[in-house]
PDB file of C-alpha atoms and ligand atoms in Angstrom:
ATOM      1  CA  UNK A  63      22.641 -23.676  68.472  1.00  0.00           C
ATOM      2  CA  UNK A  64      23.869 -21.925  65.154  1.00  0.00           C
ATOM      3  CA  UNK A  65      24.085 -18.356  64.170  1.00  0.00           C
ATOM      4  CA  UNK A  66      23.765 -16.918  60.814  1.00  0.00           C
ATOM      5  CA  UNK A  67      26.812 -17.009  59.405  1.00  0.00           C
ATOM      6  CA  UNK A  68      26.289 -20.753  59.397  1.00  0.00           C
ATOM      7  CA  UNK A  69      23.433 -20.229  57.664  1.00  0.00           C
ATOM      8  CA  UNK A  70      23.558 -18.993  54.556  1.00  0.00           C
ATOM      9  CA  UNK A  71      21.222 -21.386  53.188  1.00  0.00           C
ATOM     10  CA  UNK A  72      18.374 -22.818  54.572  1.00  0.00           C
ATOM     11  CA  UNK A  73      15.725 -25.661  54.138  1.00  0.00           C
ATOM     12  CA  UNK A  74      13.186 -24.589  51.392  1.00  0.00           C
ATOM     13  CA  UNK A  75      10.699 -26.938  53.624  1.00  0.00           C
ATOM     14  CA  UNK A  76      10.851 -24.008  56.418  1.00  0.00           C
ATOM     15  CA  UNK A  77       9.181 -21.472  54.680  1.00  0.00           C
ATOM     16  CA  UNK A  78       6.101 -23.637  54.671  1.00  0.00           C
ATOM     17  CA  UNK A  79       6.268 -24.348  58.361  1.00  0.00           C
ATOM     18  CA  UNK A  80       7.179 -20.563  58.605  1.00  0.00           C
ATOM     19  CA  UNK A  81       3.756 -19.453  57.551  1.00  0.00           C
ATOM     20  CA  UNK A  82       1.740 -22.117  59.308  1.00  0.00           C
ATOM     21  CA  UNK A  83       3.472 -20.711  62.297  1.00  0.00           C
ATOM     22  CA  UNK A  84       6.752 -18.271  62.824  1.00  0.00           C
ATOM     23  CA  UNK A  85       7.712 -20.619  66.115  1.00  0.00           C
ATOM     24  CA  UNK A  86       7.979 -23.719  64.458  1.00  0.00           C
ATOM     25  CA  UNK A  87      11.381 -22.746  62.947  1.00  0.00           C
ATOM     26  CA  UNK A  88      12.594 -21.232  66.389  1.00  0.00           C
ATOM     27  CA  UNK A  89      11.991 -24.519  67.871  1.00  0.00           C
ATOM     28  CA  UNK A  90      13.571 -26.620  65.082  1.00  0.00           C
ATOM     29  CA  UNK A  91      16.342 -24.606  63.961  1.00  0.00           C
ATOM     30  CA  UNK A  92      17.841 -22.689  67.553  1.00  0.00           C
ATOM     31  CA  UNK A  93      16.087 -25.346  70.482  1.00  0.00           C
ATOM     32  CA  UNK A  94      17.131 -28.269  67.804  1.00  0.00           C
ATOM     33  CA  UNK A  95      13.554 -29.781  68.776  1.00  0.00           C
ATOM     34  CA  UNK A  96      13.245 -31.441  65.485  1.00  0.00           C
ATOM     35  CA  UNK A  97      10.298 -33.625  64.715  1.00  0.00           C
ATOM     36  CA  UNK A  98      10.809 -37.032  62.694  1.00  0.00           C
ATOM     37  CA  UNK A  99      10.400 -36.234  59.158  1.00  0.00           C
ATOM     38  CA  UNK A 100       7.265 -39.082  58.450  1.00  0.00           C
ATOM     39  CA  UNK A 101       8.371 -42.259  56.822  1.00  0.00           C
ATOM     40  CA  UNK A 102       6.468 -43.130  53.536  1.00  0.00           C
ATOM     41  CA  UNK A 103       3.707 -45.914  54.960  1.00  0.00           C
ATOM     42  CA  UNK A 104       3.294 -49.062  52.593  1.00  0.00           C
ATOM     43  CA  UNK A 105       0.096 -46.853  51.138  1.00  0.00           C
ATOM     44  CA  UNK A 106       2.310 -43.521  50.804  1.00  0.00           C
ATOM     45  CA  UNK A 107       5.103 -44.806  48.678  1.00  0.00           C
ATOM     46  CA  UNK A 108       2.506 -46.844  46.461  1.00  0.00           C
ATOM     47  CA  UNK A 109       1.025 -43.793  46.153  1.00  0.00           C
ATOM     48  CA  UNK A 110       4.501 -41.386  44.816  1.00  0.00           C
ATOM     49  CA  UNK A 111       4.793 -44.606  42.580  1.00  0.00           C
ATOM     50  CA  UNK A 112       1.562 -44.335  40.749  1.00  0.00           C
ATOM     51  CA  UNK A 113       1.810 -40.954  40.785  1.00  0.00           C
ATOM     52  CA  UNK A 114       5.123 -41.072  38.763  1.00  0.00           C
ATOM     53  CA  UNK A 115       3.583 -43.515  36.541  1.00  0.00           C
ATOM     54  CA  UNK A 116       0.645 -40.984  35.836  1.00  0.00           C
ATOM     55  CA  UNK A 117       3.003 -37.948  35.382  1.00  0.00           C
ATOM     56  CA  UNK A 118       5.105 -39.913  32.878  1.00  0.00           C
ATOM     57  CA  UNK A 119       2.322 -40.872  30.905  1.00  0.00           C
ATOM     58  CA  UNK A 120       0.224 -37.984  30.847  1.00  0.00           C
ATOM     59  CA  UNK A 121       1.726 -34.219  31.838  1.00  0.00           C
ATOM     60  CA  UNK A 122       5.007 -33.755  29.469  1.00  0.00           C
ATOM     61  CA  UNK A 123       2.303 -34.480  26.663  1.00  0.00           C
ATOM     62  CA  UNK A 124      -0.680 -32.630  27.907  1.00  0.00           C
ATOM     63  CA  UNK A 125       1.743 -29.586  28.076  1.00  0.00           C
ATOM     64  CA  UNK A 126       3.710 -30.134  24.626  1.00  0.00           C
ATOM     65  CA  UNK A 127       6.975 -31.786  25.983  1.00  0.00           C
ATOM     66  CA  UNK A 128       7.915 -34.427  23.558  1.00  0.00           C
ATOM     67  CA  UNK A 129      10.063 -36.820  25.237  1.00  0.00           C
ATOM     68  CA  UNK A 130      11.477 -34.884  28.165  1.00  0.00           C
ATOM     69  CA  UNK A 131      13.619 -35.983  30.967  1.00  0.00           C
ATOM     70  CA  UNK A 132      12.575 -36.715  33.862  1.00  0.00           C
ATOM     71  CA  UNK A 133      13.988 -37.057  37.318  1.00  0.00           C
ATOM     72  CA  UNK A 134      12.795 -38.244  41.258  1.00  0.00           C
ATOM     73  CA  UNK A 135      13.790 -36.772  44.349  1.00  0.00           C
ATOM     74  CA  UNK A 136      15.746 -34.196  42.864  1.00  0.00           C
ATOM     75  CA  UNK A 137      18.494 -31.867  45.543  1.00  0.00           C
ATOM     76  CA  UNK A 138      17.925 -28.105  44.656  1.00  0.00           C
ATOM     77  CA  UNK A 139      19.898 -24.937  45.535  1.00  0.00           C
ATOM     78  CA  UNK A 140      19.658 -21.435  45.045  1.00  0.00           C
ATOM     79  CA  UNK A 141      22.728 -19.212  45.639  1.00  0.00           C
ATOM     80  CA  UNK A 142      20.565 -16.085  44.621  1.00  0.00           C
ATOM     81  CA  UNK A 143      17.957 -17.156  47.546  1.00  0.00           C
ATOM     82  CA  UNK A 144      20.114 -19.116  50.182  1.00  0.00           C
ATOM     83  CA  UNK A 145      17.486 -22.096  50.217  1.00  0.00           C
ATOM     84  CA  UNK A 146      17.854 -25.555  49.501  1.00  0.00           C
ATOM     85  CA  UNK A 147      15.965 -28.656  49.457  1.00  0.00           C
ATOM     86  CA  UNK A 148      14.636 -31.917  48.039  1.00  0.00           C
ATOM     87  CA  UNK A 149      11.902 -31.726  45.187  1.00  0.00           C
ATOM     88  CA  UNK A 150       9.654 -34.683  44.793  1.00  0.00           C
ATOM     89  CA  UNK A 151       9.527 -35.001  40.670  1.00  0.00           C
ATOM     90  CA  UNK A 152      11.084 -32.378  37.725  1.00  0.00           C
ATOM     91  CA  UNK A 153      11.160 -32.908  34.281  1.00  0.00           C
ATOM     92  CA  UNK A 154      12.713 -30.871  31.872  1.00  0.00           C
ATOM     93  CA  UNK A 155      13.969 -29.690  28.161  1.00  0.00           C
ATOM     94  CA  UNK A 156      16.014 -28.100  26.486  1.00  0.00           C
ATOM     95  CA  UNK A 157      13.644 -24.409  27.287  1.00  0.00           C
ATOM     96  CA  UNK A 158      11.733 -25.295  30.877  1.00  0.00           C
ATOM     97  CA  UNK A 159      11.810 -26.935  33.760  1.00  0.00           C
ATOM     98  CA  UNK A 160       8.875 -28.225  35.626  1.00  0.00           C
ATOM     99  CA  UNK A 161       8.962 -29.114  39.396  1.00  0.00           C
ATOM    100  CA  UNK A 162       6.509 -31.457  41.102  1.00  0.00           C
ATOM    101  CA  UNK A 163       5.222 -32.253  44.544  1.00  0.00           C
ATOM    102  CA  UNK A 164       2.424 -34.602  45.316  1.00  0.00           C
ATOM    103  CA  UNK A 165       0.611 -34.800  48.434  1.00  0.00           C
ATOM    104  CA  UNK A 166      -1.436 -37.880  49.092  1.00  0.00           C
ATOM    105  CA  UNK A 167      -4.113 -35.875  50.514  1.00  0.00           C
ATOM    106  CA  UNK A 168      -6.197 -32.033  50.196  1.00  0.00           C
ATOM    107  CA  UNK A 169      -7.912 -30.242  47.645  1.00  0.00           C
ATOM    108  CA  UNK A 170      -5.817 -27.543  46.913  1.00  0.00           C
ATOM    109  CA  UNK A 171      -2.583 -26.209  48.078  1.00  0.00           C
ATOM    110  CA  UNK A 172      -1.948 -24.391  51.011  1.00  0.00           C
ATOM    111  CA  UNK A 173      -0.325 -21.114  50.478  1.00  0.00           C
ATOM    112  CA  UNK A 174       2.993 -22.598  52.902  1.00  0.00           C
ATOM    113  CA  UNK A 175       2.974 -25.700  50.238  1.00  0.00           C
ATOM    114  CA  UNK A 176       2.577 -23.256  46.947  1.00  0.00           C
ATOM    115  CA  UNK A 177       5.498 -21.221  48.119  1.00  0.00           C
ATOM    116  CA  UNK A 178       7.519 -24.400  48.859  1.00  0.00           C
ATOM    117  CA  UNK A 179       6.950 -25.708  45.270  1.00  0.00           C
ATOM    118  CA  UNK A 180       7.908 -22.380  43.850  1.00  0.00           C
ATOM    119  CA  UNK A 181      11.297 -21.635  45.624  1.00  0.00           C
ATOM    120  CA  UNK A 182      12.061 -25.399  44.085  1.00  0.00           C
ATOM    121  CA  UNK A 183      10.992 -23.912  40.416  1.00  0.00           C
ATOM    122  CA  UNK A 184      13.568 -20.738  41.258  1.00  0.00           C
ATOM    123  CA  UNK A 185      16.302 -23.252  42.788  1.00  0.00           C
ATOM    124  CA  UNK A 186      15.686 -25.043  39.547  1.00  0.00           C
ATOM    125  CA  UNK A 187      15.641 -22.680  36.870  1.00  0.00           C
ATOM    126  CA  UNK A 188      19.067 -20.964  38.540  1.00  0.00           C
ATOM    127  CA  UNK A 189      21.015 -24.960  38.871  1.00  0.00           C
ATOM    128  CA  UNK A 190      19.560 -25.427  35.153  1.00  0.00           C
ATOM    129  CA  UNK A 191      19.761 -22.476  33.288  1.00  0.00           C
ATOM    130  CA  UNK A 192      15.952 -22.833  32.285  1.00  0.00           C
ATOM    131  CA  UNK A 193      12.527 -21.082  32.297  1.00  0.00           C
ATOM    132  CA  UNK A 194      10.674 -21.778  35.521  1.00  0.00           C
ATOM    133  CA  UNK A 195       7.178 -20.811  34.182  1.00  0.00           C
ATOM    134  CA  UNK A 196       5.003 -23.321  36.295  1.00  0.00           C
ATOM    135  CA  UNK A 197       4.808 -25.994  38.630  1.00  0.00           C
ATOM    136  CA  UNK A 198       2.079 -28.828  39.762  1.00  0.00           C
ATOM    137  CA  UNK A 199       1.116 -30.090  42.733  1.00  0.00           C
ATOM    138  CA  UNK A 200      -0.633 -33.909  42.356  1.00  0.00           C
ATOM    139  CA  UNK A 201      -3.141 -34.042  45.039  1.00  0.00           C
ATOM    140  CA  UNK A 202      -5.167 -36.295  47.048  1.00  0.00           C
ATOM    141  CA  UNK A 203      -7.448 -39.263  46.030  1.00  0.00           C
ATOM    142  CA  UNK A 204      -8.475 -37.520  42.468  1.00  0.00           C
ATOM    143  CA  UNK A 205      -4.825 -37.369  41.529  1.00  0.00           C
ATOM    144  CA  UNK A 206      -5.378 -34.140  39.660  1.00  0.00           C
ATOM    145  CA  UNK A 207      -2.402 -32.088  38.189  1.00  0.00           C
ATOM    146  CA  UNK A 208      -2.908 -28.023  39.982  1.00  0.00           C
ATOM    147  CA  UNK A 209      -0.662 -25.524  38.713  1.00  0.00           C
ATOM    148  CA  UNK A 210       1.086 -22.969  40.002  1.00  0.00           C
ATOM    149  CA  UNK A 211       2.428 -19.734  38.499  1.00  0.00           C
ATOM    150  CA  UNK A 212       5.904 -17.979  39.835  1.00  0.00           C
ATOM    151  CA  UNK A 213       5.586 -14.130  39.845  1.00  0.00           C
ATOM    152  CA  UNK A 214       7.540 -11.263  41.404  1.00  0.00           C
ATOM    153  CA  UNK A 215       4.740 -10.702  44.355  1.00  0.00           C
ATOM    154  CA  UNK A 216       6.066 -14.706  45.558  1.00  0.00           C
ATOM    155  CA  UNK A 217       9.161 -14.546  45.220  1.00  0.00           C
ATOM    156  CA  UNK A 218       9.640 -11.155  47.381  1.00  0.00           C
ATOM    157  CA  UNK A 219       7.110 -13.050  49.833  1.00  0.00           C
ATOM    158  CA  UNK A 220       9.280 -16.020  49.906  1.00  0.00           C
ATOM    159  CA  UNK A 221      12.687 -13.427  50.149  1.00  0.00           C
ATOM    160  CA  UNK A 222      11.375 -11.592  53.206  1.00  0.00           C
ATOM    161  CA  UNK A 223       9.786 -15.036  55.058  1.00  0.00           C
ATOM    162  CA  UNK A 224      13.599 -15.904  54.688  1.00  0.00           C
ATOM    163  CA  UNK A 225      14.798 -13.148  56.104  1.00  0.00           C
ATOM    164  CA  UNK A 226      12.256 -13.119  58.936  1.00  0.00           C
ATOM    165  CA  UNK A 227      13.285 -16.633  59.668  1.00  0.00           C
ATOM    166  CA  UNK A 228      16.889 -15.430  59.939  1.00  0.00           C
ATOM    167  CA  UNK A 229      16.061 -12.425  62.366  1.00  0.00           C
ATOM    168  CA  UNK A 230      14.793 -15.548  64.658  1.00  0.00           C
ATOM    169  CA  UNK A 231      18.222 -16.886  63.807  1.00  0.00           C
ATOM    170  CA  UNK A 232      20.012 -13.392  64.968  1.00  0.00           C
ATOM    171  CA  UNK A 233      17.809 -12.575  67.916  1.00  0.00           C
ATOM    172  CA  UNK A 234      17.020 -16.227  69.360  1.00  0.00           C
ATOM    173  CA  UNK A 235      14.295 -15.306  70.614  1.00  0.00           C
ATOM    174  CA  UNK A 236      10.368 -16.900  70.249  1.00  0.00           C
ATOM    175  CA  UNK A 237       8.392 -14.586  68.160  1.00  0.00           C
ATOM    176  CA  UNK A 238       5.117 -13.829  68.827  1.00  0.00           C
ATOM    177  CA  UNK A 239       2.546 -16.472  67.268  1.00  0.00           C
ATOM    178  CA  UNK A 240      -0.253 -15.934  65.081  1.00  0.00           C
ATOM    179  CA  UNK A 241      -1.565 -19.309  64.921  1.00  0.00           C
ATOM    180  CA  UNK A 242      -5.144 -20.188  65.320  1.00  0.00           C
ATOM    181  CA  UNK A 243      -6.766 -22.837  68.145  1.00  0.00           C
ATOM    182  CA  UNK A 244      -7.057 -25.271  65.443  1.00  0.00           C
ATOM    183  CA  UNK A 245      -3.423 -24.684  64.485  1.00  0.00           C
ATOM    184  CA  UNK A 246      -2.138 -25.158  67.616  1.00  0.00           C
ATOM    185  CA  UNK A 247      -4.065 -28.698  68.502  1.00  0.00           C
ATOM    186  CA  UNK A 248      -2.664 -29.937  65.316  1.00  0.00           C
ATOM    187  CA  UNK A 249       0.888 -28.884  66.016  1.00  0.00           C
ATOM    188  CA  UNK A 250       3.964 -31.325  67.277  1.00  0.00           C
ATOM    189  CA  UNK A 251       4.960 -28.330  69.164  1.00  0.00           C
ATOM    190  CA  UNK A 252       2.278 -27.810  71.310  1.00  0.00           C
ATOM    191  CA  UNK A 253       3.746 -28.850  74.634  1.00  0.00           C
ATOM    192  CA  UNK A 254       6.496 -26.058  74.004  1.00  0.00           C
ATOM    193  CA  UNK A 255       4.506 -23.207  73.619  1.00  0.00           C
ATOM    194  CA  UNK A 256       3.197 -22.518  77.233  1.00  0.00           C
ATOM    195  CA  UNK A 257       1.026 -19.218  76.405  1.00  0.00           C
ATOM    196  CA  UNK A 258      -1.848 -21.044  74.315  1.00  0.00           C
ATOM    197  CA  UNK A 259      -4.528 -20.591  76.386  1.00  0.00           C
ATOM    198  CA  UNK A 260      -7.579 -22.900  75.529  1.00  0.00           C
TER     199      UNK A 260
HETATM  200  S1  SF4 B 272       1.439 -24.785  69.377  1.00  0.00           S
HETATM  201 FE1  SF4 B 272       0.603 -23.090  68.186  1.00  0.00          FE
HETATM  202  S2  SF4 B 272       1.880 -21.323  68.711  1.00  0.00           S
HETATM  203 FE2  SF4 B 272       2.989 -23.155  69.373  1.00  0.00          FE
HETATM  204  S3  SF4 B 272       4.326 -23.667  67.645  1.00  0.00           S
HETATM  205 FE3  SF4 B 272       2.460 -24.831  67.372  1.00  0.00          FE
HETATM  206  S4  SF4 B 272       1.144 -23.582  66.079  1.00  0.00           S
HETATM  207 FE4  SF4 B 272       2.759 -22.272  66.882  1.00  0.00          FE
END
C-alpha cells in the first residue's frame, strides 16, 4: 500500500484509465492488482517502426520544421503537475515541441488517450523550456496524423482527475463506478468489482 506523501508524482497513463473508470486506479495503485502492461506482438512493433519512418519523412515538413530532432520513447516529468511517464515519439526545435503517440488501432482518440497525450506536451514543454502548442496521435490502419490542441479547460480537467485519483490515495476506499455494461465486459478488473450486476 502507499499513501500520498509517496506520491507526489504519478503515472501520466492513469489519468486515461481514470476516466474509463475511477476504480481502475484503486485497484492498481492501493490493492497493487496490476495488469501486465501488453508486450509489442511481432505486428505491433512493425507497426511503431513504420510509423517512425512515416513521421520522419512526412510531419516536421508538413508543419514547417526544417530538420528537427527527433527522439523515441522519451521519459517525461512535470514538477508543476506531479505526473510522469513514457511518450511514444517527440520531436523538437529550437521554439516547439511536439509529442506523439500512435495506436495501432481506432478512429479517433478517446478523450482518456487525448488527455494522456497532452499532460506529455505539458511534461514536455516544462523539461524543455518550449511551446507545447499541439500534439498527434497516429492511428489505426490509415496511419493518419490527428491533432490535438492544449488549452486551459484540459489542463484543469487533467489537474482535478489528479487530484481525484489522490483522494482514492488518502481515503483507500473504492469509489463509486460510472462505467457502462460494455465497459465493464471489456475490463481486466471485472472479477474485482462484485456489484456489476448483468
Ligand atoms: S469492471 Fe467495471 S466497474 Fe469494475 S473496474 Fe472495470 S470498468 Fe470499473
Amino acid at each position: 500500500m502507499k499513501n500520498s506523501s509517496t506520491l507526489h508524482s504519478i503515472p501520466i497513463s492513469l489519468l486515461r484509465q481514470y476516466i474509463f473508470c475511477p476504480r481502475i486506479p484503486y485497484f492498481s495503485e492501493i490493492l497493487g492488482y496490476r495488469m501486465q502492461e501488453p508486450i509489442w506482438t511481432e505486428q505491433g512493433q512493425s507497426f511503431h517502426s513504420e510509423l517512425e519512418k512515416l513521421i520522419i519523412r512526412r510531419i516536421p515538413e508538413k508543419f514547417g520544421f526544417n530538420n528537427p530532432s527527433m527522439e523515441k520513447r522519451v521519459n517525461v516529468v512535470s514538477e508543476q503537475l506531479g505526473l510522469n511517464g513514457i511518450v511514444d515519439f517527440i520531436f523538437y526545435n529550437d521554439t516547439y515541441v511536439v509529442p506523439i503517440e500512435f495506436k495501432i488501432s481506432g478512429k479517433k482518440p478517446t478523450r482518456g488517450q487525448e488527455l494522456q497525450l497532452l499532460a506529455y506536451g505539458y511534461a514536455l514543454e516544462e523539461m524543455k523550456g518550449l511551446q507545447f502548442e499541439r500534439g498527434y496521435f497516429v492511428m489505426g490502419s490509415s496511419k493518419k496524423p490527428i491533432a490535438v490542441f492544449p488549452n486551459d479547460f484540459k489542463r484543469d480537467e487533467i489537474i482535478n482527475i489528479r487530484s481525484s485519483i489522490l483522494q482514492t490515495y488518502e481515503t483507500m476506499l473504492m469509489p463509486e463506478s460510472p462505467a457502462s455494461i460494455h465497459k465493464c465486459t471489456q475490463c481486466e478488473y471485472l472479477n474485482l468489482c462484485n456489484d456489476r450486476n448483468f
